[in-house]
XYZ file of C-alpha atoms in Angstrom:
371
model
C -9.927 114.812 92.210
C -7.135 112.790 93.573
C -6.914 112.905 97.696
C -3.110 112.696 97.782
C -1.558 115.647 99.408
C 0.526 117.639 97.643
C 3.903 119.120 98.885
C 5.270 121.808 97.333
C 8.644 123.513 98.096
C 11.071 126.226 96.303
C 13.777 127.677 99.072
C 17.282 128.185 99.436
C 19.854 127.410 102.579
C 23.814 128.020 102.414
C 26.419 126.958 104.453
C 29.480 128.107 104.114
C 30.229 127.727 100.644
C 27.605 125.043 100.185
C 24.402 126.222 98.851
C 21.096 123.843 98.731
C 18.693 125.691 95.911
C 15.245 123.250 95.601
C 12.519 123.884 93.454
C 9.724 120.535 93.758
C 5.639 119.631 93.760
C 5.178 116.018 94.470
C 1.681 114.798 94.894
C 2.993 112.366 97.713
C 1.793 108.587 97.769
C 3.292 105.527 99.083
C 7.023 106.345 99.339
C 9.298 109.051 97.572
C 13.153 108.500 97.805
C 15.610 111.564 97.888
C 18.260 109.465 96.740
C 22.602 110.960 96.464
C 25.825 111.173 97.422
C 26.710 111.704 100.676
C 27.089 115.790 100.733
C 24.532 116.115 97.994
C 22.195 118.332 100.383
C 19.612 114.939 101.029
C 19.551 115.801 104.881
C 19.190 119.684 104.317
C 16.590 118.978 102.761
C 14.067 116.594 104.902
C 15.184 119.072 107.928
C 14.023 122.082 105.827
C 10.705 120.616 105.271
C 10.350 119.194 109.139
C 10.938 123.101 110.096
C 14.290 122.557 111.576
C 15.735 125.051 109.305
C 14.517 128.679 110.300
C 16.882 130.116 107.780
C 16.221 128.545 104.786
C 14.442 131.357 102.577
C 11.787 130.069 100.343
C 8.150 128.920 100.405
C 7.029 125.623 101.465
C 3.460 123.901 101.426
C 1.409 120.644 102.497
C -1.751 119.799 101.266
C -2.898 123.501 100.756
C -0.889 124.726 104.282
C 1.316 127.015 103.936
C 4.214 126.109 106.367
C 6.684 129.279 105.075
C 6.074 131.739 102.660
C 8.676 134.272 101.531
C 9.595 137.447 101.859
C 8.369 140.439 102.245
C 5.671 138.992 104.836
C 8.192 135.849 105.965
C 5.815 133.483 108.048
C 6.958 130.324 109.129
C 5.249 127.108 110.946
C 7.325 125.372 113.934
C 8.039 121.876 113.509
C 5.547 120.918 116.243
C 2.383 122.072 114.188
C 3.598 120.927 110.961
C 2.185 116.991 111.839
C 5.175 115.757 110.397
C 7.118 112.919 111.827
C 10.878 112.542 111.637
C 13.061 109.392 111.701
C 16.671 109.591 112.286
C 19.796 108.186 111.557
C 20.329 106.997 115.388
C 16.920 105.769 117.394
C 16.785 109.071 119.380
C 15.391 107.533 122.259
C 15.221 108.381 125.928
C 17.584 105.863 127.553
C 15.496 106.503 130.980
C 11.911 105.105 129.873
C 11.584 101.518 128.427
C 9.991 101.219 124.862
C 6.321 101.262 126.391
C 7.308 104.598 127.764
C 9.085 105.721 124.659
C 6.176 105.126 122.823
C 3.304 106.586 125.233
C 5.361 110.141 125.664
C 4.952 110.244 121.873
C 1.339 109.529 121.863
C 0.808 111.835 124.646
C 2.474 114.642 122.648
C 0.419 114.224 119.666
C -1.329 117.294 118.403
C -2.864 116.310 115.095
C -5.574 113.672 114.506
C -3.882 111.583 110.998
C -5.146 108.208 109.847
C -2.808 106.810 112.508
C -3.688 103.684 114.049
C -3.554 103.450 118.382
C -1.087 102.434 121.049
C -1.885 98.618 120.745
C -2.227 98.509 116.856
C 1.129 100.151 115.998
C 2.602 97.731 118.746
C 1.410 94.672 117.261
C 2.317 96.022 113.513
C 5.886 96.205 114.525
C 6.057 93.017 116.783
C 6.907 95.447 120.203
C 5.466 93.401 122.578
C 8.257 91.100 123.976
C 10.435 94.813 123.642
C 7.688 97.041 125.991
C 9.683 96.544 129.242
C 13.199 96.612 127.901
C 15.063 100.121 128.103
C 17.101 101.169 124.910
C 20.138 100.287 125.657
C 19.162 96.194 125.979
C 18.094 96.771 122.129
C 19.623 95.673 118.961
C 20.016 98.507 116.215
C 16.950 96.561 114.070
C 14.918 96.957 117.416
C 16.132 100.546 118.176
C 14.969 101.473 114.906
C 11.254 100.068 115.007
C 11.049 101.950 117.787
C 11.900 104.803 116.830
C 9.504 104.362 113.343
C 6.880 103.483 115.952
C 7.429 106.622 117.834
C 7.189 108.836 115.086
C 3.952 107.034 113.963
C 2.515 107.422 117.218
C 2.859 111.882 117.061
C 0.271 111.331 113.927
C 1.840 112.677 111.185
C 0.072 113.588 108.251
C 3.673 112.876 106.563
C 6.427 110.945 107.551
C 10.438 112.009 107.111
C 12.846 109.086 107.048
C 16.784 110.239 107.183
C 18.732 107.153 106.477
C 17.119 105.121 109.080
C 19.520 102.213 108.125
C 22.759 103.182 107.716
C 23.720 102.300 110.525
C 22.757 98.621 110.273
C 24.273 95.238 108.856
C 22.721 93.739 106.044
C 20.795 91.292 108.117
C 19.320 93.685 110.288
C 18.585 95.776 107.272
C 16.820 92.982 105.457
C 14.331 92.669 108.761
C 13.376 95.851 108.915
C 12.795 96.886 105.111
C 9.597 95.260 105.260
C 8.299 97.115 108.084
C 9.072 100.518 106.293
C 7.661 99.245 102.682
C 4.424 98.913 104.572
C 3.735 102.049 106.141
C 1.682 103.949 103.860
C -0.442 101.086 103.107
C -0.734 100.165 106.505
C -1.211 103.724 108.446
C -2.302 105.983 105.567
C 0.892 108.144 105.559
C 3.053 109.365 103.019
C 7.097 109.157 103.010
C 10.160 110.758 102.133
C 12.886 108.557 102.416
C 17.006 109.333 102.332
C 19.558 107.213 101.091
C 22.351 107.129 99.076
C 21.682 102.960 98.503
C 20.070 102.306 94.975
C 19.306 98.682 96.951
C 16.859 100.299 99.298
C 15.018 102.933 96.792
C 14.356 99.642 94.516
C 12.902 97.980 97.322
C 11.036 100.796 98.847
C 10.188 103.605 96.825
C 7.496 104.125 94.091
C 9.203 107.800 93.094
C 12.465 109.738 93.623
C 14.163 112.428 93.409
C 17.931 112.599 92.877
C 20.413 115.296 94.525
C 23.821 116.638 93.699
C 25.771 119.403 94.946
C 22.506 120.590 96.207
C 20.540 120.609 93.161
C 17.937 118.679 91.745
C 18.878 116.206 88.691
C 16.038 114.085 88.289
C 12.828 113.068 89.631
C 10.181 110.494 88.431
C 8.920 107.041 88.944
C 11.894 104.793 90.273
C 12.041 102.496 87.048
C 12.351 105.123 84.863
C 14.649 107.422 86.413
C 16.990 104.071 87.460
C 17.035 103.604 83.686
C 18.860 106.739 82.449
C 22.101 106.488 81.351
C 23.093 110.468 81.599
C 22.211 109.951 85.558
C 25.746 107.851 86.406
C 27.630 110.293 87.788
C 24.431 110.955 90.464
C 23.646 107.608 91.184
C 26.557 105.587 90.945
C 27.575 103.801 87.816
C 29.161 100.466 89.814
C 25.371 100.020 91.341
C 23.779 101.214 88.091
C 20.765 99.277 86.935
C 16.889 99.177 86.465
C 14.264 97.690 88.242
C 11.438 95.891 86.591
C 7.781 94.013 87.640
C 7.498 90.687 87.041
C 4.786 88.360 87.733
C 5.931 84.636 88.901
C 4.960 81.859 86.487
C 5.685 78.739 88.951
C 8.341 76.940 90.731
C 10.815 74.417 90.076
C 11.221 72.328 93.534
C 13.209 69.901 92.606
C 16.126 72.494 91.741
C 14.614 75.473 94.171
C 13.681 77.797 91.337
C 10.961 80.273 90.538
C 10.209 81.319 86.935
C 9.143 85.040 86.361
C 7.677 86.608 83.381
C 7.696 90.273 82.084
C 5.969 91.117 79.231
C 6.811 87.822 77.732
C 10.518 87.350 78.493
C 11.040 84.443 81.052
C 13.432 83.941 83.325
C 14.692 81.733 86.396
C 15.479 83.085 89.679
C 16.081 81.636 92.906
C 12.706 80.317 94.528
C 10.785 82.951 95.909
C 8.271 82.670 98.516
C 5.813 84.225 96.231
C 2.347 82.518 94.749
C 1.915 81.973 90.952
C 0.367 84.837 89.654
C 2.014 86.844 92.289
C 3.885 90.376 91.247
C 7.119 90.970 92.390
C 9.479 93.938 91.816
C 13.379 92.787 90.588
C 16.245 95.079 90.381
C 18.831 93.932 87.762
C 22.686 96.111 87.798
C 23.792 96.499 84.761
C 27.072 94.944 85.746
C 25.391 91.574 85.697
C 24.011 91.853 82.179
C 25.924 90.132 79.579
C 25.038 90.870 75.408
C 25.877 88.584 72.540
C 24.577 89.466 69.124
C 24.167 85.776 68.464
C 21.996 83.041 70.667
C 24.742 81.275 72.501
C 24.142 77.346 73.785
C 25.331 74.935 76.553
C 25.940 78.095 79.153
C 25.779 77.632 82.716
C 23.566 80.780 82.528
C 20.241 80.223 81.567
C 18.153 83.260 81.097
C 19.017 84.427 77.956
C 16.215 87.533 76.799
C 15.908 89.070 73.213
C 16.093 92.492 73.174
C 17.507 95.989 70.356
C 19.548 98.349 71.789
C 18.297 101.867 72.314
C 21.180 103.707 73.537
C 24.672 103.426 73.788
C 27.030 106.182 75.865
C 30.610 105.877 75.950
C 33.039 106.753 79.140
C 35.851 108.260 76.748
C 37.945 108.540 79.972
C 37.233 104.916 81.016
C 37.485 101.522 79.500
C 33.710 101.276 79.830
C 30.352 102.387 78.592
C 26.892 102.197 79.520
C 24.398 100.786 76.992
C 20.312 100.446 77.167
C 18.429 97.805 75.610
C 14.693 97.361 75.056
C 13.366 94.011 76.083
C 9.952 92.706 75.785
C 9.439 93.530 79.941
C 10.666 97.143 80.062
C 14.169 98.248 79.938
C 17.391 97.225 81.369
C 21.100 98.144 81.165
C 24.084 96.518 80.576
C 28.114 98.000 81.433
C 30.356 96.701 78.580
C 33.902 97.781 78.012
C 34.093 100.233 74.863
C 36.614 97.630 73.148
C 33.205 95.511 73.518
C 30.826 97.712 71.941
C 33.141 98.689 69.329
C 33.769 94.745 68.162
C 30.311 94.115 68.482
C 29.335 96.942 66.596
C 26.621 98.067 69.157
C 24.160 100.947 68.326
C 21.072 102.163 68.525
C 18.714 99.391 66.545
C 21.327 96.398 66.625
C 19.241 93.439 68.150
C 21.522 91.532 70.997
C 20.491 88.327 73.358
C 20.766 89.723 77.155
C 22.494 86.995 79.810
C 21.401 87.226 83.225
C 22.920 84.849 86.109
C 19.755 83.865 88.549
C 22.868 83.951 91.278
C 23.002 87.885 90.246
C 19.568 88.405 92.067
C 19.528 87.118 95.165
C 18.078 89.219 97.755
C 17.281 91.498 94.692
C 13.354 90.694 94.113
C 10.803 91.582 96.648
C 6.608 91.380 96.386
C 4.832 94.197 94.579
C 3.219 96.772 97.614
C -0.314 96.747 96.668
């Protein structure tokens, strides 16, 4: 019997004329995305589960705890005994104690004994130590935010609740602290829910998701998969549509700074990764950057050129475009073609095709495998 926790949930919250309706069981491991829109009910939800929505109706549990049940007996768990931990958009921090004091009010608050590590561990885990003395307001948003993870981490949840804990960030400061967040349920033994409306950060992060809109659920399964669908565009954004595959690296070119990855057989070259051979690594390819040509072509610039059959094709009838999925020896990917395209090309289900990838196309798109 597996000894991943299980969170179940089915409730209901309005306002106004908005209504959030939920019905979920996740057995929770490593970290789940609630991916949407902005408006699509993302942030109702994570405060629903922390408690911080008394009049939700509904029944929510953890791990065999109930922390609501429904009517006729309503009970309902406050947010201080749930041992959850909540991250938000802005750090949250008490401008009047440095980070060391920040971080020991937390730990001094803690009522739950989770697979948390101490003071001096979580410190070193998120390189604190030249930050201890500094106040919040000397901080950077990438620091204010570590700090705030750290915090959290220190209350010893038994499940952590991340609400967009980078939107608020450049892309540099983004790309320092992804890594941090990727390794928190390997590193401390805690399970996360993590909000975001960027595909870029649920194909780094997450192992799972679940998508929102207009307050209802439209998907959920493992990122790869659900990435994959073509009827999930309007949800997740057809200019950032794509999949994300595994890959394992094959070995490096130094002399023109390039790493060659294999899936399933297909090779391709990517910008050089700081990766070992034999190494996994997780890529996400947009379907924007995905070129198909029914025959081989020769002397492109482009040189990752992967045989694959197309599986499904779905036209935009009120666009110029349409969204076609192709079955390579690695997985799946997708590639966005005009209709004029598909239509000269005869495209459809069964048609073999030659897939064009520009290396260029994935920088900063490939990242290590979390073990």
């Amino acid at each position: 019997m597996s000894d991943k926790p299980v969170l179940s949930f089915r409730f209901r919250l309005s306002h106004g004329a908005f209504q959030v309706a939920l019905a979920h069981d996740i057995r929770l491991a490593g970290i789940t995305a609630l991916f949407g829109h902005s408006g699509s009910g993302k942030t109702t939800v994570l405060r629903v589960l922390a408690g911080l929505e008394s009049r939700a109706n509904g029944h929510i549990a953890f791990d065999g705890t109930v922390w609501q049940g429904e009517q006729p007996r309503r009970s309902f768990v406050p947010p201080h005994e749930r041992a959850v931990g909540y991250v938000f958009q802005d750090a949250r921090l008490f401008p009047h104690l440095s980070v060391a004091g920040n971080l020991a009010f937390a730990e001094s608050r803690s009522r739950h004994r989770a697979p948390v590590s101490d003071f001096e561990t979580v410190v070193g885990r998120f390189d604190l130590e030249p930050l201890l003395e500094r106040r919040p307001d000397s901080l950077s948003g990438g620091e204010l935010q570590r700090v705030a993870v750290a915090r959290a981490l220190l209350a010893r949840p038994r499940l952590l609740l991340m609400d967009e804990p980078l939107s608020a960030l450049d892309t540099p400061r983004k790309a320092e602290i992804l890594p941090y967040i990727a390794r928190l349920p390997e590193q401390f033994g805690v399970p996360v829910i993590y909000v975001t409306h960027s595909v870029d950060e649920v194909a780094y992060l997450a192992d799972e998701m679940i998508v929102l809109s207009k307050g209802r659920k439209v998907a959920d399964g493992p990122v790869g998969e659900t990435l994959a669908r073509l009827d999930l565009g309007p949800a997740t954004g057809r200019f950032e549509a794509g999949v994300v595959l595994e890959a394992s690296v094959v070995g490096h070119d130094t002399e023109y700074r390039l790493t060659r990855l294999d899936f399933g057989g297909a090779r391709i070259e990517v910008p050089m990764l700081e990766a070992a051979p034999g190494a996994r690594v997780r890529m996400r390819l947009r379907a924007r950057d995905v070129i198909l040509a029914k025959i081989r072509p020769e002397q492109l610039s482009s040189r990752n050129i992967i045989e694959g059959r197309i599986v499904e094709v779905v036209e935009e009838p009120a666009t110029p475009f349409a969204e076609t999925l192709v079955e390579i020896p690695g997985g799946l990917i997708r590639a966005r073609l005009t209709r004029r395209s598909v239509a000269d090309l005869g495209l459809a289900p069964g048609v073999a095709v030659f897939a064009l990838v520009k290396s260029i196309s994935l920088v900063g798109g490939i990242t290590a495998v979390k073990s």
